Short mmCIF file of C-alpha atoms in Angstrom, two decimals:
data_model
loop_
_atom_site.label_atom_id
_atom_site.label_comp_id
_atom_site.label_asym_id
_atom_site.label_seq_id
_atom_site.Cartn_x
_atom_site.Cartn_y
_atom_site.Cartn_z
CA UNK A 1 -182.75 -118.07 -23.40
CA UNK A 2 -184.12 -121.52 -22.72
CA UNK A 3 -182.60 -124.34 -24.93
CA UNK A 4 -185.26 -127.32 -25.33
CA UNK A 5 -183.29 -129.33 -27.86
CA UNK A 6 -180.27 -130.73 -26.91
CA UNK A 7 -177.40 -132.97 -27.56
CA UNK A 8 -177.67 -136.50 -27.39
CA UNK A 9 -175.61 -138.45 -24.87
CA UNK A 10 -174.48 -140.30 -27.97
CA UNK A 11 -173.17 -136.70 -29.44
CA UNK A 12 -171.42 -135.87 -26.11
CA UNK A 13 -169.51 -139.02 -25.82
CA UNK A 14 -168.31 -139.27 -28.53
CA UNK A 15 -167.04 -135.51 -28.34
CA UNK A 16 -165.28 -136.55 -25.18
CA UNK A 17 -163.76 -139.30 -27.00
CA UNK A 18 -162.39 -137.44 -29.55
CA UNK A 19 -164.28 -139.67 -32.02
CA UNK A 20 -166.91 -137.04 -34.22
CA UNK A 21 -165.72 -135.95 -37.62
CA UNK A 22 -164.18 -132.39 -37.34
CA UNK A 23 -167.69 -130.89 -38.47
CA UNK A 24 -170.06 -132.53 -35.65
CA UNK A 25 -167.10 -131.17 -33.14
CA UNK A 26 -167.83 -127.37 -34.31
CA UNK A 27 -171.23 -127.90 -33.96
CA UNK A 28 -171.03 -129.80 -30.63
CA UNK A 29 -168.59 -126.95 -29.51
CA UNK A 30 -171.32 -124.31 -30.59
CA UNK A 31 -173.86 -125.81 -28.74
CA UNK A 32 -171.87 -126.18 -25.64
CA UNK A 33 -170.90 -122.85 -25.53
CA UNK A 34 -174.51 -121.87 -25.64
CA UNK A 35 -175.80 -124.25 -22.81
CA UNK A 36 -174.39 -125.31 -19.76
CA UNK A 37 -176.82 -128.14 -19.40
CA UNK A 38 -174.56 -130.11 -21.68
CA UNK A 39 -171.25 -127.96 -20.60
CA UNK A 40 -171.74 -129.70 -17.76
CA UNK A 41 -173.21 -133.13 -19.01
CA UNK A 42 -169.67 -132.86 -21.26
CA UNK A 43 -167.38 -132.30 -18.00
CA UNK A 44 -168.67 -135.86 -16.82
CA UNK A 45 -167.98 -137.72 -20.32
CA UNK A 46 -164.18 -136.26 -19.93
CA UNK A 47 -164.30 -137.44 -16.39
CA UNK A 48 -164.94 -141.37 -17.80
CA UNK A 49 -161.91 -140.34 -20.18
CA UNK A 50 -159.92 -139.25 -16.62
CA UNK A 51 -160.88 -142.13 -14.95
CA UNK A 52 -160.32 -144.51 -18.32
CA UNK A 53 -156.50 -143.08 -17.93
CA UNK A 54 -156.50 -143.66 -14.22
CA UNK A 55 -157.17 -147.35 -14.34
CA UNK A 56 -155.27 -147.82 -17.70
CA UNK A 57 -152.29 -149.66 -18.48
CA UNK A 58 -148.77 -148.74 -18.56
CA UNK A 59 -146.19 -148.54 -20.73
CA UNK A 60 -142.87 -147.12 -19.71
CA UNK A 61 -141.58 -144.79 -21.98
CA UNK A 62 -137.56 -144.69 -22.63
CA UNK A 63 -135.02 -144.46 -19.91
CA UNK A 64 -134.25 -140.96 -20.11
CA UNK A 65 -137.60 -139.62 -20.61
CA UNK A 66 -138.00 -137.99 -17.32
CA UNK A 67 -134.76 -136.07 -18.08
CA UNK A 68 -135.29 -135.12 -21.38
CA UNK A 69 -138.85 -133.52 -19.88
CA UNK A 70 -137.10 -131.62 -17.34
CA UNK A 71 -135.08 -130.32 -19.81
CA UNK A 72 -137.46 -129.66 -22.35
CA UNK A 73 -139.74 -127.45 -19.65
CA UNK A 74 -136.31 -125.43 -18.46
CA UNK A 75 -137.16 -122.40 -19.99
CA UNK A 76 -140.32 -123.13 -20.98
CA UNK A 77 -142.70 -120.01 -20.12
CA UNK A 78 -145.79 -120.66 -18.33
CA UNK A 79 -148.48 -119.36 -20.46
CA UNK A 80 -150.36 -116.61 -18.34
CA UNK A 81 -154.29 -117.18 -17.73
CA UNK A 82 -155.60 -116.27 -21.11
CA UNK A 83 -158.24 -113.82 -21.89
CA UNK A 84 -161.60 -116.07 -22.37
CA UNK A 85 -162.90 -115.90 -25.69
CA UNK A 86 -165.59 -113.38 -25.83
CA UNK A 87 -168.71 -114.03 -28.02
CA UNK A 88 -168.52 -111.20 -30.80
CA UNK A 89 -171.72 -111.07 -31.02
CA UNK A 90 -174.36 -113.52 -32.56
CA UNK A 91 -171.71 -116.62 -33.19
CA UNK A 92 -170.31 -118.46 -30.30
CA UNK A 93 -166.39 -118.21 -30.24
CA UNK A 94 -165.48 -121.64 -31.64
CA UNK A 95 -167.53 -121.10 -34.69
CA UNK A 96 -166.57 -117.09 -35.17
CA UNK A 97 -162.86 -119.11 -34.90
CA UNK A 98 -163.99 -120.78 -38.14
CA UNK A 99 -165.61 -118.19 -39.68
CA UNK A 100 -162.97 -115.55 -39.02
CA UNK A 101 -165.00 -113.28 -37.70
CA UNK A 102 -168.96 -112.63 -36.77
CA UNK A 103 -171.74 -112.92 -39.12
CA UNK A 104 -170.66 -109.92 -41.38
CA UNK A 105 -167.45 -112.09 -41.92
CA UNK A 106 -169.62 -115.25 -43.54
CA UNK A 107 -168.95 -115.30 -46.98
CA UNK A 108 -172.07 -116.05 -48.31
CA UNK A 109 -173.22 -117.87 -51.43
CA UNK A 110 -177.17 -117.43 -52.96
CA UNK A 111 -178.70 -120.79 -53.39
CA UNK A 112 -181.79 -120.12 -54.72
CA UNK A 113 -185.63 -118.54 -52.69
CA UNK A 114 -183.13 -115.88 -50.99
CA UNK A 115 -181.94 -118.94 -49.03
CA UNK A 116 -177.68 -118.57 -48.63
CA UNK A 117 -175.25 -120.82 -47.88
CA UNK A 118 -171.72 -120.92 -46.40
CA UNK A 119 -170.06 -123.71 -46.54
CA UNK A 120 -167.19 -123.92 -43.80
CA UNK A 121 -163.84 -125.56 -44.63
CA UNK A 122 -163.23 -128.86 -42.34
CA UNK A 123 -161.86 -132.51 -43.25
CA UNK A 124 -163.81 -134.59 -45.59
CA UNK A 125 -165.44 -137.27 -43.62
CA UNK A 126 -168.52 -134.24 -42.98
CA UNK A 127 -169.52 -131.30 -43.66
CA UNK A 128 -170.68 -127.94 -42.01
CA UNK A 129 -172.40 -124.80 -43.09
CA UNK A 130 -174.37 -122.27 -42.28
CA UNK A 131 -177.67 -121.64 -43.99
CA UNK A 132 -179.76 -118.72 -43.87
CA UNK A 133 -183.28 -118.96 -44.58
CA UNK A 134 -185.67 -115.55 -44.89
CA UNK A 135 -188.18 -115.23 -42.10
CA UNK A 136 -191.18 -117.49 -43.06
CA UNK A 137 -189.40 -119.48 -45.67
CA UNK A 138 -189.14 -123.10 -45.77
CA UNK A 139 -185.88 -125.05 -45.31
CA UNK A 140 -184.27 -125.85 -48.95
CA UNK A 141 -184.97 -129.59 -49.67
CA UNK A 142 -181.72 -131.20 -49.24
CA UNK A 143 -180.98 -134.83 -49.18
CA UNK A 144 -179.15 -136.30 -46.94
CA UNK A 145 -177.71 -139.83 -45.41
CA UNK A 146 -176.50 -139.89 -42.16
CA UNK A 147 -177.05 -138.06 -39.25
CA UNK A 148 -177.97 -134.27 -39.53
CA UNK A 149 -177.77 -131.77 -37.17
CA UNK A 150 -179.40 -128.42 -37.35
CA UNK A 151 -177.83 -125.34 -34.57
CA UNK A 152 -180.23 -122.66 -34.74
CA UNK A 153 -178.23 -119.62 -34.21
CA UNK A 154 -180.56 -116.46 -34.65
CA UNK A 155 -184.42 -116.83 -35.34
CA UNK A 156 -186.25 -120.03 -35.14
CA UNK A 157 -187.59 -122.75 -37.45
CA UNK A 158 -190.55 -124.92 -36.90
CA UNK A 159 -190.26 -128.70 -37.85
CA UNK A 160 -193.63 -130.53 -37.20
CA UNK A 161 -194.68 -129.54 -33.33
CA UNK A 162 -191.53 -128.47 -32.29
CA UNK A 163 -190.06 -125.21 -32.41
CA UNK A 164 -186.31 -124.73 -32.36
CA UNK A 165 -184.64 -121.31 -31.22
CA UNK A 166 -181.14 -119.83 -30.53
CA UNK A 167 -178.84 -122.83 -29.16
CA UNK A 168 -181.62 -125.50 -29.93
CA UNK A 169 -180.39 -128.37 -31.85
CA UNK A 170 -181.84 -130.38 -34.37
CA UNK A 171 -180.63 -133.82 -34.46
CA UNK A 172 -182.26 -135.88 -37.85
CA UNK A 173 -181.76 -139.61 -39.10
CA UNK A 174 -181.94 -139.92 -42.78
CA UNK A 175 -185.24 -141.94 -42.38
CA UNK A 176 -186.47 -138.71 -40.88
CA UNK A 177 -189.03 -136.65 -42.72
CA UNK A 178 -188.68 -133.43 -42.12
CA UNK A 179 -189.94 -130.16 -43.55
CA UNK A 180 -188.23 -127.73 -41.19
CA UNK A 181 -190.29 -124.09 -41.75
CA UNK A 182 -188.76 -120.69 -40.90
CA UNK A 183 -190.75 -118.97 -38.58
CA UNK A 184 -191.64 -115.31 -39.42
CA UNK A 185 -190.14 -112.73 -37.41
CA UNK A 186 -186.04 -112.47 -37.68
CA UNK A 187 -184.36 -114.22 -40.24
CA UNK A 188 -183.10 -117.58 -39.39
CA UNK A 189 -179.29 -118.66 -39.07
CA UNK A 190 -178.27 -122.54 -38.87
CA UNK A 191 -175.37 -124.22 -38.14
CA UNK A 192 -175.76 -127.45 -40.48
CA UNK A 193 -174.12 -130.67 -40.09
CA UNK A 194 -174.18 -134.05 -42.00
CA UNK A 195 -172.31 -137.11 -41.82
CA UNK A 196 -172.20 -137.26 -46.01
CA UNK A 197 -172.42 -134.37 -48.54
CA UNK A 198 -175.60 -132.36 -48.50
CA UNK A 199 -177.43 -132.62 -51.78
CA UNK A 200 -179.02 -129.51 -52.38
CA UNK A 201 -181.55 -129.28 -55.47
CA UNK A 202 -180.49 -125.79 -56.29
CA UNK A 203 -181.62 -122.78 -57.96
CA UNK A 204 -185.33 -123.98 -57.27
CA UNK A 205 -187.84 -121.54 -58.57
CA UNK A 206 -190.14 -120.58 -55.58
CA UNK A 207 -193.22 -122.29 -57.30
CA UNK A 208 -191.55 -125.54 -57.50
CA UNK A 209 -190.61 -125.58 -53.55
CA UNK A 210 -194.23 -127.09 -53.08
CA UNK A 211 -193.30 -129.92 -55.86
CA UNK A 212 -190.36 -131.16 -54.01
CA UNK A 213 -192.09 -131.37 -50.45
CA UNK A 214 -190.01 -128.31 -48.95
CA UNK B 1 -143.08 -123.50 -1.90
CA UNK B 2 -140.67 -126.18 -3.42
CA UNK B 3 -141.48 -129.80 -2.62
CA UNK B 4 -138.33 -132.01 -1.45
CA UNK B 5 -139.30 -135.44 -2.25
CA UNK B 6 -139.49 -136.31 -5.61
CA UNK B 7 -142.44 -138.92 -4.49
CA UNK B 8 -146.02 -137.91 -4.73
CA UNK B 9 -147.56 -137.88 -1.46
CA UNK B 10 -144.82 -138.01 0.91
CA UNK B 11 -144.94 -133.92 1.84
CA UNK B 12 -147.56 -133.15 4.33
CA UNK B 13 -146.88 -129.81 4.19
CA UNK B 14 -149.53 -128.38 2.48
CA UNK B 15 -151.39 -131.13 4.07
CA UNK B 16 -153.36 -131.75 0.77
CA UNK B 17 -150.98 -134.57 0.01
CA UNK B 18 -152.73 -137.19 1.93
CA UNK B 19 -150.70 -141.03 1.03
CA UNK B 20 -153.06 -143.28 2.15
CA UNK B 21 -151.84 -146.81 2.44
CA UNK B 22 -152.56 -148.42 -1.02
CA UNK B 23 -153.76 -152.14 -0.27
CA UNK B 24 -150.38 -153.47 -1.71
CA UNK B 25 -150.96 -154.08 -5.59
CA UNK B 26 -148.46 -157.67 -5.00
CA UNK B 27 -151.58 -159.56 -3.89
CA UNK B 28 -154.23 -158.74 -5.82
CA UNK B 29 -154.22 -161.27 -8.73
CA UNK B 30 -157.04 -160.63 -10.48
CA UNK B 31 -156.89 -157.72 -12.96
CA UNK B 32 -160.68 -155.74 -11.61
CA UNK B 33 -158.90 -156.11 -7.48
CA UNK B 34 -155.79 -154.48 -9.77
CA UNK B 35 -157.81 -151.64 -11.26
CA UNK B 36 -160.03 -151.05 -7.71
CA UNK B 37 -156.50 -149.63 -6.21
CA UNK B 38 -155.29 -148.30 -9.22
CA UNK B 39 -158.87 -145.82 -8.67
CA UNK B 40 -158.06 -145.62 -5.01
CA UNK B 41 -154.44 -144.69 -5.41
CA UNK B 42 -155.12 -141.59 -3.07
CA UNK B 43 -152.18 -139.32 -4.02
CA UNK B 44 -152.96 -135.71 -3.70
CA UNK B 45 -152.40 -135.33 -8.07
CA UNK B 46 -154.40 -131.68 -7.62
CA UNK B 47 -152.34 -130.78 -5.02
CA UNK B 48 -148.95 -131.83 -6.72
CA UNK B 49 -150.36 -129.87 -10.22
CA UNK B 50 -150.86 -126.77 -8.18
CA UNK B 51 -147.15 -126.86 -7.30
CA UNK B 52 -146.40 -126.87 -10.78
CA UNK B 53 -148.74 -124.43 -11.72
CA UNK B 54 -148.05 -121.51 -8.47
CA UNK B 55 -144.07 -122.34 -8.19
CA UNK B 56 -142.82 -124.24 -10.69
CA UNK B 57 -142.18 -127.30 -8.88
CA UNK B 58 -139.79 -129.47 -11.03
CA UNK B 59 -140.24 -132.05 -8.23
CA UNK B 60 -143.90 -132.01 -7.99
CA UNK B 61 -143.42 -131.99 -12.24
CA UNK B 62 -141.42 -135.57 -11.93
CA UNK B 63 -144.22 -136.92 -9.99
CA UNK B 64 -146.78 -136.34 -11.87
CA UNK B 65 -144.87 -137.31 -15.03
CA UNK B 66 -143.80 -140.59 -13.56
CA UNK B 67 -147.87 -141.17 -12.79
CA UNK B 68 -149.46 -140.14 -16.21
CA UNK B 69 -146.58 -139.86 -18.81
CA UNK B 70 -146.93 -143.58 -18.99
CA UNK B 71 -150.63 -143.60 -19.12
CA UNK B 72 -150.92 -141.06 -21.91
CA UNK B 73 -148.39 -143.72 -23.71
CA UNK B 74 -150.50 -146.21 -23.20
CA UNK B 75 -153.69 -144.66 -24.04
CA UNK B 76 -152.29 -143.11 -27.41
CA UNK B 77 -150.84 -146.14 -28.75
CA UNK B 78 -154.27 -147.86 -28.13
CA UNK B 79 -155.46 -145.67 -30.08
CA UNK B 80 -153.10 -146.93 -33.03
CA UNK B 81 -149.99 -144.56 -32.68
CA UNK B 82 -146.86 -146.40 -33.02
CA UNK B 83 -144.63 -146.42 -30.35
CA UNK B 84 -142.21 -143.63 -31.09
CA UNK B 85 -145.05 -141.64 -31.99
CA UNK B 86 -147.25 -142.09 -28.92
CA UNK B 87 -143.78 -141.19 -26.84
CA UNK B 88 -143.24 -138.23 -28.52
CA UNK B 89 -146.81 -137.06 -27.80
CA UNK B 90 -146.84 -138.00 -24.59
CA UNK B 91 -143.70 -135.84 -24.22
CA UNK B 92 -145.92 -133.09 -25.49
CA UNK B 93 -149.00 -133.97 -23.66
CA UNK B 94 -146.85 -133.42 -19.80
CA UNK B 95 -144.78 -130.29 -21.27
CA UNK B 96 -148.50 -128.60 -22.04
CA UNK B 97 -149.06 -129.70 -18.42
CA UNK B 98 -146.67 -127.44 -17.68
CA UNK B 99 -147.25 -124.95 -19.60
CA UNK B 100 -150.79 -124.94 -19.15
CA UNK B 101 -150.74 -125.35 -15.57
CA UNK B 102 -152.76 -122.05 -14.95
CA UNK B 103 -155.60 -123.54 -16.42
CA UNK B 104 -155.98 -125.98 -14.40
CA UNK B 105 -158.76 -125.33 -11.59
CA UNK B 106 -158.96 -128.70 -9.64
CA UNK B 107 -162.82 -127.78 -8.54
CA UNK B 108 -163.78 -128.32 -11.75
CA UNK B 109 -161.74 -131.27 -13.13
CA UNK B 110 -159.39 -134.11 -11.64
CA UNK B 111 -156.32 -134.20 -12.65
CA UNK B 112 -157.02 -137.34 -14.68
CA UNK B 113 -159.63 -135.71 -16.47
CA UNK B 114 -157.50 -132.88 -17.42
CA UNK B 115 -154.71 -135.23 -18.51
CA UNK B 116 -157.33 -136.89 -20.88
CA UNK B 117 -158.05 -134.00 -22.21
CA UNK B 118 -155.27 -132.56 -23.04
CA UNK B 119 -153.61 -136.08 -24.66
CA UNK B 120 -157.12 -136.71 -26.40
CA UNK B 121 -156.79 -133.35 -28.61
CA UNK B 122 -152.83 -134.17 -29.22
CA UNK B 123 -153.97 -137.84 -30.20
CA UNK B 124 -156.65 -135.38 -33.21
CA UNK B 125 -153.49 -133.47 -33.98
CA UNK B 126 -151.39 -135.93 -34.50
CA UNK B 127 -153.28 -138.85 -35.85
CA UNK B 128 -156.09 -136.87 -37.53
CA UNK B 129 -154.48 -133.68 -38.41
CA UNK B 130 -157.62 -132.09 -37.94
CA UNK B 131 -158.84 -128.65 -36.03
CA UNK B 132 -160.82 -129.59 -32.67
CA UNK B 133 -163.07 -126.83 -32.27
CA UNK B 134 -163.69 -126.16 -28.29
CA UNK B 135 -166.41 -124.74 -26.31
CA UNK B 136 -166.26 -120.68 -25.32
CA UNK B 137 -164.11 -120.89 -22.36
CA UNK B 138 -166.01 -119.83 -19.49
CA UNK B 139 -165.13 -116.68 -17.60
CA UNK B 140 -165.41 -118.09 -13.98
CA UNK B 141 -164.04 -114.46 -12.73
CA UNK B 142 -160.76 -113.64 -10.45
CA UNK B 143 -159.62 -116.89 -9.28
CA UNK B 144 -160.19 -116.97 -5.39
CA UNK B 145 -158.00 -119.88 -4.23
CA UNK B 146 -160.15 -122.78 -5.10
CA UNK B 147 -162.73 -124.64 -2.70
CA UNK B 148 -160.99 -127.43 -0.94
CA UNK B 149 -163.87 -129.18 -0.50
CA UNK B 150 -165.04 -128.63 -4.39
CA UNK B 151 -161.67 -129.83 -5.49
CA UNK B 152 -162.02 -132.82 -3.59
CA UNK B 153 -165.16 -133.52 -5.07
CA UNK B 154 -163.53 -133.70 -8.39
CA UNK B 155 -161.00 -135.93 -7.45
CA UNK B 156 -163.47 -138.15 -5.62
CA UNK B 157 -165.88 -137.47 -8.77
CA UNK B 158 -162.73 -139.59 -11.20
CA UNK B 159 -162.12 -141.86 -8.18
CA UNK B 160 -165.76 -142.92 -7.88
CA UNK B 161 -166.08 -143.66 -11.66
CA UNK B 162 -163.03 -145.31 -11.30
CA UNK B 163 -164.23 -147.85 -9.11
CA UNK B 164 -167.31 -148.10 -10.96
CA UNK B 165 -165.51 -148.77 -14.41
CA UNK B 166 -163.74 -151.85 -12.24
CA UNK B 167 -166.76 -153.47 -11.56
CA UNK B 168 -168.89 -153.52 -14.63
CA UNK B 169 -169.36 -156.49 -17.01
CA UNK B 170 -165.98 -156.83 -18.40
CA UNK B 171 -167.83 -156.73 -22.24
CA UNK B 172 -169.50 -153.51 -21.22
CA UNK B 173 -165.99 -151.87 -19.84
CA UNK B 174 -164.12 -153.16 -23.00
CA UNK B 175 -166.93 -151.09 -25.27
CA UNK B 176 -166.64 -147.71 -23.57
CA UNK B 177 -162.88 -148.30 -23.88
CA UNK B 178 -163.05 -149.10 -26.95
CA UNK B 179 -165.16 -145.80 -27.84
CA UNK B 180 -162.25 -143.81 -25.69
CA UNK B 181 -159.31 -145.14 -27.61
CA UNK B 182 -161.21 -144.98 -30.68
CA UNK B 183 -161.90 -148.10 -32.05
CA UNK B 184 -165.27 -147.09 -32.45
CA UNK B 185 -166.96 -144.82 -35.16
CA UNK B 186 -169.41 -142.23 -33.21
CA UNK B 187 -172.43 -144.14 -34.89
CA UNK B 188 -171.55 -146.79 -33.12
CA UNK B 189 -171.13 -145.31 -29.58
CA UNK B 190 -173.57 -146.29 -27.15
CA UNK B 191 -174.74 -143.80 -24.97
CA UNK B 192 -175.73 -146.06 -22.47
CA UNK B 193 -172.57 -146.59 -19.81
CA UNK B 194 -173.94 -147.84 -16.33
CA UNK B 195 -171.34 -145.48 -14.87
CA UNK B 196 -172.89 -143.25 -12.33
CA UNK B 197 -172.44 -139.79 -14.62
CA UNK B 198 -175.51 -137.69 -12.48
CA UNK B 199 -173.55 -136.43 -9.68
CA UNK B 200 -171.09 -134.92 -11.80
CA UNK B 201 -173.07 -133.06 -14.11
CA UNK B 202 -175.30 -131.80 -11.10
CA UNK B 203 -172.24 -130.47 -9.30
CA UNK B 204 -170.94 -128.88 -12.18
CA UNK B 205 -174.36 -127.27 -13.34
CA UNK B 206 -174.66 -126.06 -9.62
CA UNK B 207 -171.70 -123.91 -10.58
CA UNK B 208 -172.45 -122.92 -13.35
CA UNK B 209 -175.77 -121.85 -12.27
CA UNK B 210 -173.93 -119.94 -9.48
CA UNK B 211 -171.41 -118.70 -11.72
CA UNK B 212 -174.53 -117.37 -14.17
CA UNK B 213 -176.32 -115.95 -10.97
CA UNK B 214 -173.08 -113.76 -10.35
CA UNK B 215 -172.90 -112.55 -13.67
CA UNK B 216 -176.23 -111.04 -13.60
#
């Protein structure tokens, strides 16, 4: 697997920082777990967090503090070295984490064009879902402000001249015009992100898609 | 192995702890000269966490407490936790230390960066309240006792960026702060840091590459 699309330095930081809404993070963590490129891009944004703590200021903490920690890890078991998380199959382990299971876990809702939709529970500042869209269908229209970013998990979609694949991210501005096509072959499975709530136009007769530029 | 001073880098036992003599912080005035030998400290912090994490070291524990615990204060309350708050995380932040210990693999993060870590997802749990999802942990295989030489690249990795930090433009350090302690939204991070961030993602690709090559 060769992953052309990837995250933005931008994306990265701001992961390291601790600073993306809770949805971004899931997809960030998908990614991540899918390419070491930025695995390892990511180890050197928490090493300017490391070093940001190194040179940082001080502030003593109360006078008994030291004591109270060595008295709060008396007893306290060393965890063991913990089983990694094993992909279950097609969803990377932070997202099967959210999903509760692998992809026959998704609880999925019809939106219309045999296009489905699962919308993921996370805080409210974004949201996340995952979309699948029928081999050789075209993306449902969706509005959007913000940023948008598109994980493609299984199958691939086609957005202009580029081609996106398993672990290739999408990453769209809303002045972007996009009409992102399902290529034929497997079915295609996205992780979707967006900064606001996705707008979708809904229950869109197939003749219509054309109409509304999708 | 227990350590017997209480004071990092004063063992030479394992002969990791290395104290190297610290330009004396009393004369340097001005705050960058301050934050140089902060970044140049030179205390063995891998080789004090490894205590902790093969014996239990209560002493090698203190040390490192007395080094970050105030730093992880500092850095959460920065971040706009009150004071009582950002003490009682940073109480939670050194006991996971502990109790994380074994995950720890000083070839492929300083301690510092580790430390960051694990205080940046307490500062989401306890200011945010919300889940952090994390990469698939890596399975990087039986641990053989880690590469010297790799784990002093790491340190030298967060000591080198360190320095770096110190000497840019003071309104270019105060924005990647800024973006760390979250005074930022992520639109508004700039991705652009003039810290020199290549070597580190080379050396950890080339192990991951290696690791990958293993595997298969």
């Amino acid at each position: 697997m060769t992953i052309r699309h990837h995250l933005s330095d931008q994306l990265l930081m701001g992961y390291a920082a601790g600073q993306l809404p809770e949805a971004f993070n899931l997809v960030v963590a998908t990614h991540v777990s899918l390419c070491d490129d930025c695995r390892a891009q990511l180890a050197s944004y928490d090493a300017v967090g490391g070093a940001l703590l190194e040179v940082a200021d001080e502030i003593a903490l109360g006078e008994d503090a030291l004591i109270d920690a060595l008295a709060r890890i008396e007893g306290l078991p060393q965890a063991t070295r913990a089983e990694p998380l094993k992909p279950a199959g097609i969803l990377p382990a932070p997202l099967a984490d959210y999903v509760g299971g692998d992809l026959s876990a998704v609880r999925w809702q019809r939106i219309g064009g045999g296009v489905k939709q699962a919308i993921l529970p996370t805080s409210r500042d974004a949201t996340v879902r995952l979309l699948y869209i029928p081999a050789g269908t075209a993306v449902p229209d969706h509005g959007h402000k913000g940023m948008e970013l598109t994980l493609v998990l299984q199958g691939a979609f086609a957005d202009d001249n580029a081609r996106f694949g398993r672990g290739d991210l999408e990453i769209a501005d809303e002045e972007m015009e996009h009409t992102p096509v399902a290529l034929a072959g497997e079915d295609c499975i996205c992780l979707a992100a967006t900064d606001a709530p996705l707008r979708f136009r809904g229950m869109l007769p197939r003749l219509a898609q054309p109409l509304f530029r999708i | 192995m227990m350590l017997e001073a209480t004071r990092p880098g004063m063992t030479e036992q394992s002969g990791l702890l290395r104290p190297k003599g610290a330009a004396s912080r009393a004369d340097l005035p001005r705050k960058k000269d301050r934050l140089v030998a902060k970044a140049v400290d030179g205390t063995d912090w891998a080789a004090l966490l490894l205590q902790v994490r093969d014996h239990q070291d209560r002493a090698a524990f203190a040390a490192l407490f007395r080094h970050f615990a105030p730093r992880v204060k500092a850095f959460l309350m920065k971040s706009g936790a009150p004071a009582s708050v950002a003490e009682e995380c940073a109480q939670d932040v050194m006991a996971t230390l502990w109790q994380k210990a074994h995950l720890f693999d000083p070839a492929r993060a300083s301690v510092s960066t580790w430390v960051y870590t694990i205080a940046r997802n307490k500062r989401i749990d306890a200011l945010r309240k919300d889940r952090r999802a994390e990469p698939e942990d890596i399975d990087w295989g039986p641990e053989p006792e880690p590469d010297q030489a790799e784990a002093m690249e790491a340190q030298q990795d967060t000591d080198r960026l360190g320095r770096a930090l110190a000497s840019l433009p003071q309104k270019q350090r105060a924005l990647i702060e800024r973006a760390y302690f979250g005074d930022l939204s992520h639109s508004e991070i700039a991705a652009e840091t003039g810290l020199p961030l290549g070597t580190i993602k080379s050396r950890i690709r080339l192990a991951l590459d290696k690791l990958r090559h293993h595997m298969t």
